[in-house]
Short mmCIF file of C-alpha atoms in Angstrom, two decimals:
data_model
loop_
_atom_site.label_atom_id
_atom_site.label_comp_id
_atom_site.label_asym_id
_atom_site.label_seq_id
_atom_site.Cartn_x
_atom_site.Cartn_y
_atom_site.Cartn_z
CA MET C 1 -63.20 69.70 -7.12
CA VAL C 2 -63.48 68.62 -3.49
CA THR C 3 -62.97 71.23 -0.77
CA LEU C 4 -63.46 71.21 2.98
CA ASP C 5 -66.88 72.75 2.37
CA ASN C 6 -68.22 69.98 0.13
CA PHE C 7 -66.23 67.03 1.49
CA ILE C 8 -68.82 64.50 2.67
CA GLY C 9 -68.65 62.93 6.12
CA ASN C 10 -66.50 63.47 9.23
CA GLU C 11 -68.30 66.70 10.10
CA ASP C 12 -66.52 67.19 13.44
CA LEU C 13 -63.11 66.79 11.79
CA LYS C 14 -64.04 69.23 9.01
CA THR C 15 -65.09 71.84 11.58
CA LEU C 16 -61.82 71.39 13.47
CA LEU C 17 -59.76 71.64 10.27
CA LYS C 18 -61.54 74.83 9.20
CA ILE C 19 -60.75 76.41 12.57
CA GLU C 20 -57.12 75.26 12.48
CA THR C 21 -56.71 76.38 8.86
CA LEU C 22 -57.95 79.88 9.65
CA ALA C 23 -55.68 80.03 12.70
CA ALA C 24 -52.66 78.86 10.68
CA LYS C 25 -53.22 81.48 7.99
CA THR C 26 -53.76 84.22 10.56
CA LYS C 27 -50.67 83.29 12.59
CA ASN C 28 -48.49 82.63 9.52
CA ARG C 29 -47.73 79.03 10.44
CA ALA C 30 -48.39 75.51 9.20
CA LEU C 31 -51.47 73.47 10.01
CA PRO C 32 -50.85 70.98 12.86
CA HIS C 33 -49.66 67.58 11.67
CA THR C 34 -52.64 65.32 11.03
CA LEU C 35 -53.03 61.53 11.15
CA LEU C 36 -55.95 60.01 9.24
CA LYS C 37 -56.76 56.45 10.29
CA GLY C 38 -59.26 54.07 8.74
CA PRO C 39 -60.13 51.61 5.96
CA ALA C 40 -58.78 51.97 2.45
CA GLY C 41 -60.81 54.05 0.02
CA CYS C 42 -62.71 56.12 2.59
CA GLY C 43 -61.53 59.58 1.53
CA LYS C 44 -58.26 60.08 3.40
CA THR C 45 -56.33 61.09 0.27
CA THR C 46 -59.20 63.27 -0.95
CA LEU C 47 -59.29 65.09 2.38
CA ALA C 48 -55.53 65.71 2.21
CA GLU C 49 -56.03 67.29 -1.22
CA ALA C 50 -58.86 69.45 0.13
CA ILE C 51 -56.67 70.63 3.03
CA ALA C 52 -53.87 71.60 0.64
CA ARG C 53 -56.33 73.62 -1.46
CA GLU C 54 -57.12 75.70 1.61
CA PHE C 55 -53.49 76.88 1.46
CA GLY C 56 -53.50 77.33 -2.31
CA THR C 57 -51.22 74.35 -2.94
CA LYS C 58 -51.29 70.69 -3.87
CA PRO C 59 -50.14 68.02 -1.42
CA LEU C 60 -46.52 66.97 -1.85
CA ALA C 61 -46.48 63.17 -1.97
CA LEU C 62 -43.73 61.54 0.07
CA THR C 63 -43.40 57.77 -0.18
CA PRO C 64 -42.11 55.57 2.66
CA ASN C 65 -39.31 54.43 0.36
CA THR C 66 -38.13 58.00 -0.29
CA ALA C 67 -38.34 58.87 3.40
CA ARG C 68 -36.12 55.89 4.21
CA LYS C 69 -33.21 57.38 2.24
CA THR C 70 -31.68 60.38 4.01
CA GLU C 71 -30.35 62.05 0.86
CA LEU C 72 -33.70 61.77 -0.92
CA LEU C 73 -35.52 63.08 2.12
CA ARG C 74 -33.09 65.99 2.33
CA LYS C 75 -33.66 66.83 -1.35
CA PHE C 76 -37.42 66.62 -0.79
CA PHE C 77 -37.25 69.38 1.82
CA LEU C 78 -34.69 71.44 -0.12
CA ASP C 79 -37.16 71.61 -3.03
CA MET C 80 -39.77 73.32 -0.84
CA PRO C 81 -40.24 77.10 -1.25
CA ASP C 82 -38.20 79.01 1.35
CA ASP C 83 -39.63 82.52 0.93
CA GLY C 84 -40.18 84.26 4.25
CA TYR C 85 -37.25 82.65 6.12
CA ASP C 86 -33.79 83.92 7.01
CA GLU C 87 -30.62 81.86 6.58
CA GLU C 88 -31.19 80.06 9.88
CA GLY C 89 -34.79 79.14 9.16
CA ASN C 90 -36.43 81.82 11.29
CA ILE C 91 -39.66 83.27 9.94
CA VAL C 92 -39.11 86.88 8.85
CA GLY C 93 -41.96 87.32 6.37
CA ARG C 94 -45.04 85.70 4.89
CA ILE C 95 -44.48 81.96 4.35
CA GLN C 96 -46.19 79.34 2.18
CA PRO C 97 -46.52 76.24 4.40
CA GLN C 98 -46.55 73.03 2.40
CA VAL C 99 -48.81 70.03 2.93
CA VAL C 100 -46.83 66.77 2.84
CA PHE C 101 -48.87 63.61 2.34
CA ILE C 102 -47.69 60.09 3.15
CA ASP C 103 -50.09 57.30 2.22
CA GLU C 104 -49.75 54.01 4.10
CA CYS C 105 -47.42 55.78 6.51
CA HIS C 106 -47.24 52.65 8.69
CA GLN C 107 -44.75 51.39 6.08
CA LEU C 108 -42.20 54.01 7.17
CA SER C 109 -39.04 52.54 8.67
CA LEU C 110 -38.29 53.35 12.30
CA ALA C 111 -35.34 55.48 11.19
CA ALA C 112 -37.56 57.46 8.81
CA GLN C 113 -40.15 57.95 11.56
CA GLU C 114 -37.43 59.25 13.87
CA ASN C 115 -36.02 61.68 11.28
CA LEU C 116 -39.45 62.92 10.25
CA GLY C 117 -40.45 63.24 13.90
CA ILE C 118 -37.53 65.62 14.50
CA ALA C 119 -38.44 67.65 11.41
CA MET C 120 -42.09 67.80 12.49
CA HIS C 121 -41.21 69.10 15.94
CA ASP C 122 -38.03 71.15 15.53
CA TRP C 123 -38.19 72.07 11.81
CA LYS C 124 -34.74 70.53 11.45
CA LEU C 125 -33.58 67.44 9.60
CA PRO C 126 -30.67 65.25 10.73
CA VAL C 127 -28.20 64.98 7.82
CA ARG C 128 -24.66 63.81 7.28
CA VAL C 129 -22.41 66.35 5.54
CA ASP C 130 -18.73 65.66 4.82
CA GLY C 131 -18.75 62.81 7.31
CA ARG C 132 -20.31 64.91 10.08
CA ASP C 133 -23.76 64.62 11.63
CA GLU C 134 -25.52 67.96 11.38
CA PHE C 135 -28.99 69.50 11.34
CA GLU C 136 -30.43 71.50 8.44
CA TRP C 137 -33.49 73.66 8.88
CA VAL C 138 -36.57 72.83 6.84
CA PRO C 139 -39.49 75.08 5.83
CA ARG C 140 -42.68 74.81 7.88
CA PHE C 141 -44.96 72.05 6.70
CA CYS C 142 -47.99 70.03 7.74
CA LEU C 143 -47.49 66.28 7.52
CA ILE C 144 -50.69 64.38 6.78
CA GLY C 145 -50.28 60.66 7.29
CA ALA C 146 -52.87 58.15 6.11
CA THR C 147 -52.86 54.63 7.47
CA THR C 148 -54.99 51.53 7.78
CA LEU C 149 -52.70 50.19 10.53
CA PRO C 150 -51.94 52.99 13.02
CA GLY C 151 -50.71 50.49 15.61
CA LYS C 152 -47.62 49.85 13.49
CA LEU C 153 -46.42 53.43 13.97
CA SER C 154 -43.99 54.06 16.82
CA LYS C 155 -45.54 55.92 19.74
CA PRO C 156 -43.10 58.88 19.58
CA PHE C 157 -43.90 59.38 15.88
CA ARG C 158 -47.64 58.93 16.41
CA ASP C 159 -47.56 61.53 19.17
CA ARG C 160 -46.20 64.15 16.74
CA PHE C 161 -49.62 64.28 15.10
CA LYS C 162 -51.64 66.84 17.03
CA ILE C 163 -54.80 66.06 15.06
CA GLN C 164 -55.82 62.41 14.79
CA ALA C 165 -59.04 61.25 13.19
CA GLN C 166 -60.65 57.85 12.69
CA PHE C 167 -62.35 57.35 9.33
CA GLU C 168 -65.24 54.92 8.98
CA THR C 169 -67.06 53.64 5.93
CA TYR C 170 -69.77 56.02 4.74
CA THR C 171 -73.42 55.62 5.62
CA HIS C 172 -75.80 54.86 2.77
CA GLU C 173 -77.05 58.45 2.74
CA GLU C 174 -73.50 59.81 2.61
CA ALA C 175 -72.63 57.35 -0.17
CA VAL C 176 -75.62 58.54 -2.21
CA ASN C 177 -74.44 62.14 -1.80
CA ILE C 178 -70.92 61.16 -2.92
CA VAL C 179 -72.35 59.46 -6.02
CA ARG C 180 -74.29 62.59 -6.93
CA LEU C 181 -71.36 64.92 -6.23
CA HIS C 182 -68.93 62.89 -8.33
CA ALA C 183 -71.47 62.50 -11.14
CA ARG C 184 -72.01 66.26 -11.18
CA ASN C 185 -68.26 66.91 -11.25
CA GLU C 186 -67.92 64.51 -14.20
CA GLY C 187 -70.90 65.92 -16.09
CA LEU C 188 -72.96 62.74 -15.78
CA GLN C 189 -76.75 62.65 -15.68
CA LEU C 190 -78.12 59.93 -13.41
CA GLY C 191 -81.52 58.38 -13.96
CA ASP C 192 -83.97 57.65 -11.16
CA GLY C 193 -82.61 55.10 -8.70
CA VAL C 194 -79.07 55.08 -10.10
CA ALA C 195 -77.44 56.92 -7.19
CA ASP C 196 -79.10 54.53 -4.74
CA ALA C 197 -78.08 51.47 -6.79
CA VAL C 198 -74.44 52.55 -6.89
CA ALA C 199 -74.37 53.55 -3.22
CA LYS C 200 -75.74 50.27 -1.89
CA ARG C 201 -73.10 48.32 -3.81
CA SER C 202 -70.24 50.60 -2.74
CA ARG C 203 -69.79 49.15 0.78
CA GLY C 204 -69.63 52.76 1.93
CA VAL C 205 -66.24 53.19 0.22
CA ALA C 206 -65.74 56.34 -1.86
CA ARG C 207 -63.05 54.72 -4.01
CA LEU C 208 -65.52 52.07 -5.17
CA ILE C 209 -68.08 54.73 -6.02
CA VAL C 210 -65.58 56.47 -8.30
CA ARG C 211 -64.62 53.15 -9.91
CA PHE C 212 -68.25 52.17 -10.50
CA LEU C 213 -69.13 55.53 -12.05
CA GLU C 214 -66.14 55.30 -14.39
CA ARG C 215 -67.38 51.93 -15.67
CA LEU C 216 -70.97 53.17 -15.97
CA SER C 217 -69.82 56.28 -17.82
CA ALA C 218 -67.92 54.16 -20.34
CA ALA C 219 -70.93 51.88 -20.78
CA ALA C 220 -73.18 54.90 -21.34
CA VAL C 221 -70.94 56.10 -24.18
CA VAL C 222 -71.19 52.71 -25.89
CA ALA C 223 -74.94 52.45 -25.31
CA ALA C 224 -75.57 55.89 -26.80
CA LYS C 225 -73.83 54.98 -30.08
CA ASP C 226 -74.86 57.68 -32.56
CA ARG C 227 -76.64 59.84 -29.97
CA PRO C 228 -73.94 62.18 -28.61
CA GLU C 229 -76.44 63.97 -26.39
CA ALA C 230 -77.08 60.73 -24.46
CA ARG C 231 -73.47 59.74 -23.82
CA GLY C 232 -73.47 61.19 -20.33
CA VAL C 233 -76.82 59.67 -19.35
CA ILE C 234 -76.77 56.64 -17.04
CA THR C 235 -80.10 54.85 -16.73
CA GLN C 236 -81.29 52.38 -14.11
CA GLN C 237 -81.50 49.62 -16.73
CA LEU C 238 -77.92 50.22 -17.86
CA THR C 239 -76.73 50.33 -14.24
CA GLU C 240 -78.26 46.97 -13.35
CA LYS C 241 -76.84 45.36 -16.50
CA VAL C 242 -73.31 46.64 -15.88
CA PHE C 243 -73.30 45.48 -12.27
CA LYS C 244 -74.72 42.06 -13.12
CA ASP C 245 -72.92 41.21 -16.36
CA PHE C 246 -69.61 43.08 -16.16
CA LEU C 247 -68.72 44.20 -12.65
CA LYS C 248 -70.45 41.16 -11.10
CA VAL C 249 -71.40 42.96 -7.92
CA ASP C 250 -74.75 42.04 -6.39
CA ASP C 251 -77.16 44.46 -4.75
CA ARG C 252 -75.60 43.76 -1.36
CA GLY C 253 -72.17 44.79 -2.61
CA LEU C 254 -70.70 41.28 -2.70
CA THR C 255 -68.30 40.29 -5.46
CA THR C 256 -67.26 36.95 -6.92
CA THR C 257 -64.26 37.02 -4.57
CA ASP C 258 -66.53 37.38 -1.55
CA VAL C 259 -68.69 34.50 -2.73
CA LYS C 260 -65.63 32.27 -3.24
CA ILE C 261 -64.61 32.88 0.36
CA LEU C 262 -68.09 32.15 1.72
CA LYS C 263 -68.41 28.97 -0.33
CA GLN C 264 -64.99 27.75 0.81
CA LEU C 265 -65.80 28.39 4.47
CA HIS C 266 -69.14 26.63 4.05
CA LYS C 267 -67.51 23.66 2.37
CA LEU C 268 -64.84 23.17 5.03
CA GLU C 269 -67.16 23.75 8.01
CA ASP C 270 -64.17 24.68 10.15
CA ALA C 271 -62.00 27.68 10.93
CA VAL C 272 -59.75 28.69 8.03
CA GLY C 273 -56.57 30.75 8.19
CA LEU C 274 -55.96 33.93 6.24
CA ASP C 275 -53.24 32.34 4.10
CA THR C 276 -55.66 29.65 2.94
CA LEU C 277 -58.35 32.17 2.03
CA ALA C 278 -55.85 34.27 0.08
CA THR C 279 -54.80 31.19 -1.88
CA VAL C 280 -58.41 30.23 -2.63
CA VAL C 281 -59.25 33.62 -4.15
CA ASN C 282 -55.79 34.14 -5.69
CA GLU C 283 -55.18 37.42 -3.86
CA ASP C 284 -52.34 38.54 -1.63
CA LYS C 285 -52.98 38.23 2.09
CA SER C 286 -52.99 41.97 2.80
CA THR C 287 -55.71 42.58 0.19
CA VAL C 288 -57.94 39.93 1.73
CA GLU C 289 -57.26 41.18 5.25
CA GLN C 290 -57.72 44.90 4.57
CA GLU C 291 -60.22 45.11 1.70
CA VAL C 292 -62.25 41.89 1.48
CA GLU C 293 -62.59 40.45 4.95
CA PRO C 294 -63.68 43.61 6.86
CA TYR C 295 -66.87 43.95 4.82
CA LEU C 296 -67.79 40.29 5.26
CA VAL C 297 -67.31 40.67 9.01
CA GLN C 298 -69.24 43.96 9.05
CA GLU C 299 -72.15 42.30 7.25
CA GLY C 300 -72.12 39.41 9.71
CA LEU C 301 -71.33 36.85 7.00
CA ILE C 302 -68.10 35.57 8.56
CA ALA C 303 -66.55 35.76 12.01
CA ARG C 304 -62.94 36.02 13.14
CA THR C 305 -61.86 33.60 15.86
CA LYS C 306 -58.53 32.66 17.41
CA ARG C 307 -58.50 29.54 15.24
CA GLY C 308 -59.33 31.35 12.02
CA ARG C 309 -62.33 32.53 9.98
CA LEU C 310 -65.75 30.88 10.20
CA ILE C 311 -68.88 31.34 8.13
CA THR C 312 -71.88 32.49 10.19
CA ASP C 313 -75.54 31.51 9.99
CA GLU C 314 -76.12 34.77 8.13
CA GLY C 315 -73.40 33.82 5.66
CA ARG C 316 -75.05 30.51 4.92
CA ARG C 317 -78.45 32.18 4.62
CA TYR C 318 -76.94 34.43 1.98
CA LEU C 319 -75.52 31.45 0.06
CA PHE C 320 -78.92 29.73 0.19
CA SER C 321 -80.85 32.83 -0.92
CA GLU C 322 -78.55 33.23 -3.93
CA GLY C 323 -78.74 29.54 -4.85
CA TYR C 324 -75.19 28.59 -3.91
CA ILE C 325 -76.33 25.92 -1.44
CA GLN C 326 -79.38 23.70 -1.85
CA LYS C 327 -80.76 23.50 1.68
CA ALA C 328 -81.84 26.27 3.97
CA PRO C 329 -79.35 26.58 6.85
CA VAL C 330 -80.46 25.27 10.23
CA SER C 331 -78.76 26.40 13.42
CA GLY C 332 -77.45 23.48 15.38
CA ARG C 333 -75.93 23.13 18.82
CA GLY C 334 -73.30 25.77 19.42
CA GLY C 335 -74.46 27.73 16.40
CA ARG C 336 -73.12 25.20 13.86
CA VAL C 337 -75.05 25.28 10.61
CA ILE C 338 -75.77 22.46 8.17
CA GLY C 339 -76.41 23.00 4.47
CA ALA C 340 -75.58 21.04 1.34
CA ALA C 341 -73.24 22.74 -1.10
CA LYS C 342 -74.40 23.15 -4.68
CA ASN C 343 -72.42 21.10 -7.18
CA GLU C 344 -70.41 23.15 -9.63
#
């Protein structure tokens, strides 16, 4: 179980949240609304769960689609515990502030952002009753929004979040610690080098670490066969085999999808648009833009330009080292690189 104490990474944010949590409990109020920004799979949802545990609750999930519908949003707040309030919503006793979590909150409609913004600030929700526009009080809550695209939020709504934090991918050391923590929580025994092998393929993304360990755990059960005591043991040999033969993730963290993109860019030798890349790898554009492309850019394998995406010298060196092109890349004038593609 992840708590603020054992959550890995974002140390400054954790310290701030611990201070704010203690203050909220002492003053009998909700934690300030918090906006978590950053790449997918980097622990934003896990942190929201850890924050809720500090208040003895679980986060209440609110989807952008539910928030868009006034009646559903009203019911969402009516279902919250209202102990400690009088009939007008004033605090008269000990309250149980709820933690509301909205993933991909940039998908909220402008109307939903406006209504939630009022509730976040005034603890009142605009509703329509018997043909009249009225306000109903809502219990105190902390809204935690997670987003990969904070720029799509309206400024008034974004300003309602008093705590805002930028998440980044984890360092290798942090990723190793996450592997070990998750393995311990799942009762898995990791052989020498396994944590490092998983971490270096994870791209620094916690969600991938969890996914990899799930596959390795299943493979360990099969490999153990009639040895129940070994079903939770993951060896280095098993790890390498699973990554190579089943997950098809190399030791740099690149997948078959990544390689397809690099080979296509190498073949065309010109800037390529996002729509074309998505078609080549048979993925939707948002997946390529938010989950695939950032790592290739981070690793220096491709570059974004105004005209589109280009493969870099480093990208071609990777293709050559893995045998995907037959000639070593040579930098030409303007950084253009020449290399013959391997026939398939």
